GROMACS .gro file of C-alpha atoms in nm:
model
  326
    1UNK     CA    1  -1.640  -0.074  -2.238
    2UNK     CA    2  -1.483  -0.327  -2.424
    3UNK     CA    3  -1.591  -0.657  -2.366
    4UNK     CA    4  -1.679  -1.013  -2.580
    5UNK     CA    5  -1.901  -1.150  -2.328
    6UNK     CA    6  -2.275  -1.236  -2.354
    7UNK     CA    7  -2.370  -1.123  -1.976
    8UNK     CA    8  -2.658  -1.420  -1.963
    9UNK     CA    9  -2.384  -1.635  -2.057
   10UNK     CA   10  -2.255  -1.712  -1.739
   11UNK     CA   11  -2.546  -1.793  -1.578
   12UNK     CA   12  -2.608  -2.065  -1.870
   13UNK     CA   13  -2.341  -2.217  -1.830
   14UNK     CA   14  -2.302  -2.310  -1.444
   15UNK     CA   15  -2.705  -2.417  -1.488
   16UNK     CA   16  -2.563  -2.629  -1.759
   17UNK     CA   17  -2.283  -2.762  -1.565
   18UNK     CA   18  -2.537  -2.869  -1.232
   19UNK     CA   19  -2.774  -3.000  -1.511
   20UNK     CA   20  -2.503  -3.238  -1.637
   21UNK     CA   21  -2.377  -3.380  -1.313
   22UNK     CA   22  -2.737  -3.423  -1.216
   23UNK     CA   23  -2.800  -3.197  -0.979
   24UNK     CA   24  -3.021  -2.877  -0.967
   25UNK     CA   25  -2.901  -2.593  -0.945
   26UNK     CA   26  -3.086  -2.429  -0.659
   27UNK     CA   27  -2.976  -2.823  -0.436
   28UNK     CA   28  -2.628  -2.679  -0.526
   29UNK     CA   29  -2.663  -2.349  -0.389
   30UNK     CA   30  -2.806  -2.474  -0.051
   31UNK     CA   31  -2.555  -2.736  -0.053
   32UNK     CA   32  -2.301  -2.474  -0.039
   33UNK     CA   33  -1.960  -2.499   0.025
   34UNK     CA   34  -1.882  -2.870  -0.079
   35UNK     CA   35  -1.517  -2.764  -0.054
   36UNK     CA   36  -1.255  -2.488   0.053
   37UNK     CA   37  -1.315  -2.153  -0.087
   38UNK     CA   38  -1.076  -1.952  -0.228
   39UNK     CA   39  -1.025  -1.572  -0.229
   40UNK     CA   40  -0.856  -1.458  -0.491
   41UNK     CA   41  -0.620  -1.142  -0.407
   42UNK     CA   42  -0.488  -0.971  -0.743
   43UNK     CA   43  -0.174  -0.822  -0.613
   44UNK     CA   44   0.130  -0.942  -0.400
   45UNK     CA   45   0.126  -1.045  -0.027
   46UNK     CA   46   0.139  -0.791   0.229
   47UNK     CA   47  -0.115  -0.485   0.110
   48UNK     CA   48  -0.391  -0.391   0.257
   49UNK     CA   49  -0.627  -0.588   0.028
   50UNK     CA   50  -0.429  -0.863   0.113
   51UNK     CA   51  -0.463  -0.814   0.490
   52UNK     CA   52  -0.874  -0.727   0.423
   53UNK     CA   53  -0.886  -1.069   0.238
   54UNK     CA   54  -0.666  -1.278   0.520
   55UNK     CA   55  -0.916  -1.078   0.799
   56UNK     CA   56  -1.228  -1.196   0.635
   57UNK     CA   57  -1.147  -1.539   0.524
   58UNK     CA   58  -1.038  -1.601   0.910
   59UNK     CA   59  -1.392  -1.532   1.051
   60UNK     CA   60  -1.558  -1.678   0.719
   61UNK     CA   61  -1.394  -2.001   0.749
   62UNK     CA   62  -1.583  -2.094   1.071
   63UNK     CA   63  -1.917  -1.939   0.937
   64UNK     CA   64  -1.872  -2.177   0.630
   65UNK     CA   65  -1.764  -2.489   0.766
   66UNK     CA   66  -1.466  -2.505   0.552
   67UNK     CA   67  -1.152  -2.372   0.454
   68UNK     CA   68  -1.126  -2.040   0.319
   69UNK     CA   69  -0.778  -1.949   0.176
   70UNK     CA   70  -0.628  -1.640   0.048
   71UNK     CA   71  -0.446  -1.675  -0.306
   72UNK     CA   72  -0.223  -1.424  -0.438
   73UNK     CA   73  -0.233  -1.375  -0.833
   74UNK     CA   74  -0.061  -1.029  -0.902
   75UNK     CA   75   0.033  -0.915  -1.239
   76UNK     CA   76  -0.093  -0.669  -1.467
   77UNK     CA   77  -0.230  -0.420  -1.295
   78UNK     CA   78  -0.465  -0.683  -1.120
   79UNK     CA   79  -0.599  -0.802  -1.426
   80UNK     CA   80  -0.453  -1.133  -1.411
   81UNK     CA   81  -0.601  -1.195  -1.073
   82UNK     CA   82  -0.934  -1.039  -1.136
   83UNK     CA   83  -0.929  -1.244  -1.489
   84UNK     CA   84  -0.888  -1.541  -1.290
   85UNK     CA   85  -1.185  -1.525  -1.078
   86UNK     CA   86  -1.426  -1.365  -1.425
   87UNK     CA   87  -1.309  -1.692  -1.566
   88UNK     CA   88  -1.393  -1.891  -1.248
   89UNK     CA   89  -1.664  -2.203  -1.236
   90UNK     CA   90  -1.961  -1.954  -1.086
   91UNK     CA   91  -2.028  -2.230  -0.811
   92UNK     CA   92  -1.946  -2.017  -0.503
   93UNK     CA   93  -1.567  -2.160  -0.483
   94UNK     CA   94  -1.378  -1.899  -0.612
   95UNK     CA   95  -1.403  -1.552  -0.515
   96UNK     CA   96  -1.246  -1.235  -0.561
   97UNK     CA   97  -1.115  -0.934  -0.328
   98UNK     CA   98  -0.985  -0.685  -0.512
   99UNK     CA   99  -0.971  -0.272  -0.462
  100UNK     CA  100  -1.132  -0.037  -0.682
  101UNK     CA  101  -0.850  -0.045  -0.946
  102UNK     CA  102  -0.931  -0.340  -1.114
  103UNK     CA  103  -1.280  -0.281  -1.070
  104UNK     CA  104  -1.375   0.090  -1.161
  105UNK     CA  105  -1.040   0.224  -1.328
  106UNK     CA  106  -0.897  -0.028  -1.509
  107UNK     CA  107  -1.220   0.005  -1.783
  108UNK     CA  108  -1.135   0.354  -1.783
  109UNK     CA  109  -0.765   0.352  -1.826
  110UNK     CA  110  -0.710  -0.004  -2.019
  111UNK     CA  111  -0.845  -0.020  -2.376
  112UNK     CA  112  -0.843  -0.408  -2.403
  113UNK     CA  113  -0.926  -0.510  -2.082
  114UNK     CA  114  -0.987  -0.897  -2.067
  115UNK     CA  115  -1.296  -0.901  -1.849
  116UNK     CA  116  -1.606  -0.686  -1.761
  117UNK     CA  117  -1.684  -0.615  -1.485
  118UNK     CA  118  -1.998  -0.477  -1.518
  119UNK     CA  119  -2.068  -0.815  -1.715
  120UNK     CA  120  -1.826  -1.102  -1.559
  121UNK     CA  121  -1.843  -1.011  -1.179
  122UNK     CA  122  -2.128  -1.067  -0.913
  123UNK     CA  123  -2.108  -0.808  -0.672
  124UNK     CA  124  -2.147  -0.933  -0.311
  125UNK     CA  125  -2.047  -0.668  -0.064
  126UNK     CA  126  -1.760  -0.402   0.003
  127UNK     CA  127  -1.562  -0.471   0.277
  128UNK     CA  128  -1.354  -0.188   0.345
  129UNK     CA  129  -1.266   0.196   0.224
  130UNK     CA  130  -0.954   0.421   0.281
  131UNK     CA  131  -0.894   0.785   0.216
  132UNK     CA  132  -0.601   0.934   0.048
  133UNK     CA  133  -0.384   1.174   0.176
  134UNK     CA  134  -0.208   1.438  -0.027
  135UNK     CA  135   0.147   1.481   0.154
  136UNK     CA  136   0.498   1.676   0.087
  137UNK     CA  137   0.839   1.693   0.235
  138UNK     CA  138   0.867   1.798   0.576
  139UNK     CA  139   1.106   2.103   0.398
  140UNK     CA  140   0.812   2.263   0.186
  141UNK     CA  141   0.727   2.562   0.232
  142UNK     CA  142   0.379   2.504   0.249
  143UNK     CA  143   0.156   2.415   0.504
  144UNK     CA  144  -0.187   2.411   0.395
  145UNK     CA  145  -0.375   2.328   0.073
  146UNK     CA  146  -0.466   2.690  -0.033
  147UNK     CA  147  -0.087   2.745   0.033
  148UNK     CA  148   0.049   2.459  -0.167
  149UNK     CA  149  -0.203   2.590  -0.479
  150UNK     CA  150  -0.074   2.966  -0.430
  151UNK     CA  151   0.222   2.780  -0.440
  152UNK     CA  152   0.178   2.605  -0.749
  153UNK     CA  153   0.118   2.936  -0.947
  154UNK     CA  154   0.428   3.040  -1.034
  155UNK     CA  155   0.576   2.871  -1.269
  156UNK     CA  156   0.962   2.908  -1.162
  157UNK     CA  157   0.902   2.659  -0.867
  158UNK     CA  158   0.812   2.397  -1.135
  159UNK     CA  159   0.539   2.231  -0.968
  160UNK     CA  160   0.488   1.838  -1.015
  161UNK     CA  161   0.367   1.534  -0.791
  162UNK     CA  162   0.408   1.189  -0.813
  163UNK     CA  163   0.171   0.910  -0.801
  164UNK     CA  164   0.190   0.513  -0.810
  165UNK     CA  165  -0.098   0.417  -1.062
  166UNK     CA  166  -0.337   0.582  -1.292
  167UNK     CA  167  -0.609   0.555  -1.043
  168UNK     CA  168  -0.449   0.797  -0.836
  169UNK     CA  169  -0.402   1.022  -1.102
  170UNK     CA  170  -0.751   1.083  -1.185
  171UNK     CA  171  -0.794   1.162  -0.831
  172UNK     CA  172  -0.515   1.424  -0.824
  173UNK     CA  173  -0.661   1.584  -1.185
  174UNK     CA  174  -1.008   1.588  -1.022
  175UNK     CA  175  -0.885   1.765  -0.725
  176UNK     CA  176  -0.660   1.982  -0.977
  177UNK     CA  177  -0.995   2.079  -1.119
  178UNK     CA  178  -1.153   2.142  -0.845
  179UNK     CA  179  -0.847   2.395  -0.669
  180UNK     CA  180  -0.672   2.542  -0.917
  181UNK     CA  181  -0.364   2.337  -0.821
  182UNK     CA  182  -0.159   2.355  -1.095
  183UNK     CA  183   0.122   2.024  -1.123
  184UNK     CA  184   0.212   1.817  -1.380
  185UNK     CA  185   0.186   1.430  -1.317
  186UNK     CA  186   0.518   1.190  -1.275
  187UNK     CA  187   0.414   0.815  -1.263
  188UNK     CA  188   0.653   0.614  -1.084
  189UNK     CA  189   0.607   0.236  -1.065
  190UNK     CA  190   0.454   0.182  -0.699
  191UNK     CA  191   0.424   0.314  -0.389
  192UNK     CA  192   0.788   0.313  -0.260
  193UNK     CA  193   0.884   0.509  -0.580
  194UNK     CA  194   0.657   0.750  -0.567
  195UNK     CA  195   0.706   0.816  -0.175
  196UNK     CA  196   1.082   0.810  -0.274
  197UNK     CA  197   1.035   1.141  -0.495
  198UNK     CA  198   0.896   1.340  -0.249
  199UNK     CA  199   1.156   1.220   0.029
  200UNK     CA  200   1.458   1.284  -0.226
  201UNK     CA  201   1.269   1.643  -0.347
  202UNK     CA  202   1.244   1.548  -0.690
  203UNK     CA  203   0.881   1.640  -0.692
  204UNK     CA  204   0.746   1.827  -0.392
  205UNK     CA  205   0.384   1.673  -0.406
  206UNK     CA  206   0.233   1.304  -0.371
  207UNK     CA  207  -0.113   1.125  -0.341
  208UNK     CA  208  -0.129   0.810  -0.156
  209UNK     CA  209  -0.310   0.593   0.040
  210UNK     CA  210  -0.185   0.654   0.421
  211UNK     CA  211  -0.028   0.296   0.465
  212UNK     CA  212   0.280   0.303   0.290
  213UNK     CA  213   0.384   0.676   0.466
  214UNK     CA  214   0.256   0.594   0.767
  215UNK     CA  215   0.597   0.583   0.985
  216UNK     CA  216   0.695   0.870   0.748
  217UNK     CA  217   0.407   1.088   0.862
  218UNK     CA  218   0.435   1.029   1.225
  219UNK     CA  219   0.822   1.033   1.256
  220UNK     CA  220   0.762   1.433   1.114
  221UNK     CA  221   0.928   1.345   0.781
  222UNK     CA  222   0.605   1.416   0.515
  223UNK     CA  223   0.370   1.674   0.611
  224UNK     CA  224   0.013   1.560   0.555
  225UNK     CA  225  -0.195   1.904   0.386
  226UNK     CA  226  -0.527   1.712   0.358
  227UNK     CA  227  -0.702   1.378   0.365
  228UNK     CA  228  -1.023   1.310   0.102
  229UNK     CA  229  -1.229   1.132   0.349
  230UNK     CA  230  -1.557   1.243   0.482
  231UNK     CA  231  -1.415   1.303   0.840
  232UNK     CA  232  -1.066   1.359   0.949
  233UNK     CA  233  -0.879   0.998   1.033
  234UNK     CA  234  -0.825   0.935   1.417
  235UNK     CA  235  -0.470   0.830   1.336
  236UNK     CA  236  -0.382   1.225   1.205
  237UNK     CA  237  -0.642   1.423   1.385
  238UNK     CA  238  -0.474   1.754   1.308
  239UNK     CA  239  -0.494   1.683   0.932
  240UNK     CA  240  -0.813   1.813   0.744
  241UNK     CA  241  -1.025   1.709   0.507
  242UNK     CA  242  -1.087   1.880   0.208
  243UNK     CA  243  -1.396   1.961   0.235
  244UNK     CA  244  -1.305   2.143   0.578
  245UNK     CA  245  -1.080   2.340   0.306
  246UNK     CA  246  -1.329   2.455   0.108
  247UNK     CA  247  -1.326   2.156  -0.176
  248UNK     CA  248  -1.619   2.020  -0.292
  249UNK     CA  249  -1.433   1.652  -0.299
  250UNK     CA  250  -1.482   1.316  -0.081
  251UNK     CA  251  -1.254   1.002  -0.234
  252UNK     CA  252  -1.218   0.674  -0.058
  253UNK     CA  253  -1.069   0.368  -0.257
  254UNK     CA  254  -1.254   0.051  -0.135
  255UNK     CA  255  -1.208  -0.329  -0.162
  256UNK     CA  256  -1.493  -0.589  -0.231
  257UNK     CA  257  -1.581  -0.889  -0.252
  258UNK     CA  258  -1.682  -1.053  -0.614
  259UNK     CA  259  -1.753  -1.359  -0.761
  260UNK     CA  260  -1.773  -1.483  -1.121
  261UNK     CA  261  -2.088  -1.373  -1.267
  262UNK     CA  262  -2.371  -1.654  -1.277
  263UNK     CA  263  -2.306  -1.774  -0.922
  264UNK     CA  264  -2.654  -1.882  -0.771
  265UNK     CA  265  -2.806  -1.579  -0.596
  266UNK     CA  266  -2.832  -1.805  -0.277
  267UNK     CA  267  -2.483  -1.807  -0.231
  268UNK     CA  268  -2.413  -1.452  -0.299
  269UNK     CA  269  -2.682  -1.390  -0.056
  270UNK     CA  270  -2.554  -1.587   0.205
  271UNK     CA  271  -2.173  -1.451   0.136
  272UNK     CA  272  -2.306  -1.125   0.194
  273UNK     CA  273  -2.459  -1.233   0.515
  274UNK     CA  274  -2.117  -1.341   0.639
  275UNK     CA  275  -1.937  -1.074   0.508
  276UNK     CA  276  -2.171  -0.840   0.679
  277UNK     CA  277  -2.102  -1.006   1.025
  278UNK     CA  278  -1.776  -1.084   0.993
  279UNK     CA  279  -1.660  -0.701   0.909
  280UNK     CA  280  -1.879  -0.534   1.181
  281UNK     CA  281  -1.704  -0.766   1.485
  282UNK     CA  282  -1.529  -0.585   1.738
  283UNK     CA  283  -1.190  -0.770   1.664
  284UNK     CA  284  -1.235  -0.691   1.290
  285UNK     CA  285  -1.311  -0.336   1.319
  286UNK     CA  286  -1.017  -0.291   1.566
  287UNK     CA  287  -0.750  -0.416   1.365
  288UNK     CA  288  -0.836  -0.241   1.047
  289UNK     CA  289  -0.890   0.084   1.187
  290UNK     CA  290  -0.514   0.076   1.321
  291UNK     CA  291  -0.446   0.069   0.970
  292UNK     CA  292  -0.680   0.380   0.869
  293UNK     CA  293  -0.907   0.099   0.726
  294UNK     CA  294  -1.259   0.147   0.745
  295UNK     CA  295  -1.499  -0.194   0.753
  296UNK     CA  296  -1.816  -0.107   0.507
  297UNK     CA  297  -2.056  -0.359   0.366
  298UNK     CA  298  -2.384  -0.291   0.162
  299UNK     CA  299  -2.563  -0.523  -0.041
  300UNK     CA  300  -2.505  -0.678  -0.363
  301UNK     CA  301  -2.727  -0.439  -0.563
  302UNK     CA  302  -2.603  -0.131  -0.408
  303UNK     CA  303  -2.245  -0.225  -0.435
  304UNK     CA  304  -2.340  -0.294  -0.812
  305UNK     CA  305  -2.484   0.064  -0.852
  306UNK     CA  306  -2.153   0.177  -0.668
  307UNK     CA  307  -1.939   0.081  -0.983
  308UNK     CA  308  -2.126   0.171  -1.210
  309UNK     CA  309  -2.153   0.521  -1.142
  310UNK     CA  310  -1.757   0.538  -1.049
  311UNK     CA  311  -1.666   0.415  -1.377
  312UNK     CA  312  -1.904   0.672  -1.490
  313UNK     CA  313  -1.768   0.930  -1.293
  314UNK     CA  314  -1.386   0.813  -1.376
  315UNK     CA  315  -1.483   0.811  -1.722
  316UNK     CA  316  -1.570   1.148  -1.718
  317UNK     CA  317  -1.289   1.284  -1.542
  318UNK     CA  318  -1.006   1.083  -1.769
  319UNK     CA  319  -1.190   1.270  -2.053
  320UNK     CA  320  -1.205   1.601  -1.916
  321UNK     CA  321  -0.894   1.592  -1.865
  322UNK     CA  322  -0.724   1.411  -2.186
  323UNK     CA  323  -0.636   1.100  -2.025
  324UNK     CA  324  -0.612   0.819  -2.309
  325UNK     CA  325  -0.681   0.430  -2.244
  326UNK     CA  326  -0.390   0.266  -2.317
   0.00000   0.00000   0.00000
């Protein structure tokens, strides 16, 4: 992975930077937060990383005893967000929430990707996972996954699907693998393209997180054939997994929270803490899981080990299947 950055580095640095104003380090961390903290979002208002982000930094605020607000810094496929925060003062003051993307498959799918994350991150916690849901026009033929692959088969019904970033075409070629499915892969820029190609026929397949075709999926429109998660989602009980299908295959995106690598390990601890409370309240859960979000925390070392072995496993699956960093 490429990266210029001495991983101790960090860590020098914001010891150097108590040091010089006088103040130990470890008095810093307990002293924690001097100030309002700041959760960086890399991507535009309105997601649902954004709304994860806005949910925790509500019930963090009070926890904290001071203000936490959201920032949006979108651009680049969430790199110049997720820069941002690498770049960050690692004093507990700037934080990140970003989804897997910039995370696990940017490394993968960006040759010269500005940050490490493996190396300029401090994993805290997860704080939420969603499933996605493969999904065609409610005038295709086809109305289950072995159906849509039988489907697939003959060449004369040229079979394609459409997707909104790499990341979600590595899922679709590891499913591919894994059914036979044979499509070839149209990127469109976003969601609302890509949902737009399947509701104007141009491609008959897409695979999506469920938010953006929500109202498309219960007004009859797009036929759901299968959701990756581990159990079917309460919002679409009649749609099944894939496993109940016969597929070896369980994919949920998640978002986390991260902060700039050499923060004190007292105040990722207590962040954690928090996070862990504040994601497993009633209110919390409620809200998200109207949006086919599911709450999950761990710990910082487990959520560590977590992305590591998905940029393993992405890494493996771009190069099984010829995909090229760009």
């Amino acid at each position: 992975m490429p990266t210029n950055h001495d991983p101790n580095r960090r860590a020098v640095l914001g010891a150097a930077a108590a040091l010089a104003a006088g103040v130990p380090l470890a008095t810093r961390a307990q002293a924690w937060p001097t100030k309002q903290v700041r959760l960086v979002v890399p991507y535009a208002p309105g997601g649902g990383n954004d709304l994860l982000a806005r949910v925790l930094g509500e019930k963090l605020a009070p926890a904290l005893g001071q203000p936490v607000v959201v920032e949006n810094r979108a651009g680049a496929g969430a790199i110049v967000g997720t820069e941002y925060v690498a770049r960050a003062t690692p004093d507990g003051h700037t934080l990140l929430v970003a989804a897997s993307g910039p995370i696990v498959f940017n490394p993968v799918l960006v040759s010269k990707l500005p940050y490490s994350p493996l190396q300029d991150l401090a994993p805290v916690s997860m704080i939420g996972s969603f499933p996605l849901i493969l999904a065609v026009h409610e005038a295709f033929p086809a109305r289950t996954l072995a159906e849509l692959v039988a489907w697939s088969k003959n060449d004369a019904n040229k079979p394609s699907y459409s997707y909104p970033a790499a990341s979600f075409q590595l899922v679709m070629e590891l499913l591919k693998s894994r059914t036979g499915l044979k499509a070839l892969n149209v990127p469109y820029q976003g969601s609302a393209p890509s949902i737009n190609a399947v509701m104007t026929q141009e491609v008959p397949m897409t695979l999506i997180d469920s938010g953006p075709i929500a109202a498309l999926l219960k007004a009859g429109r797009l036929r759901a054939l299968a959701v990756t998660s581990e159990q079917r989602l309460p919002a679409y009980p009649t749609v099944p997994t894939l496993r109940e299908q016969g597929v070896d295959l369980v994919v949920n995106f998640w978002t986390g929270l991260l902060a700039p690598a050499g923060t004190p390990a007292a105040i990722v601890r207590r962040l954690q803490e928090e996070t862990a409370r504040a994601m497993a309240l009633p209110d919390v859960v409620d809200r998200l899981q109207r949006v086919d979000i599911k709450p999950v925390t761990n710990s910082p070392a487990e959520f560590a080990r977590t992305i590591a072995q998905e940029i393993e496993l992405w890494t493996q699956v771009a190069r099984d299947n010829n995909i090229r960093a760009s």
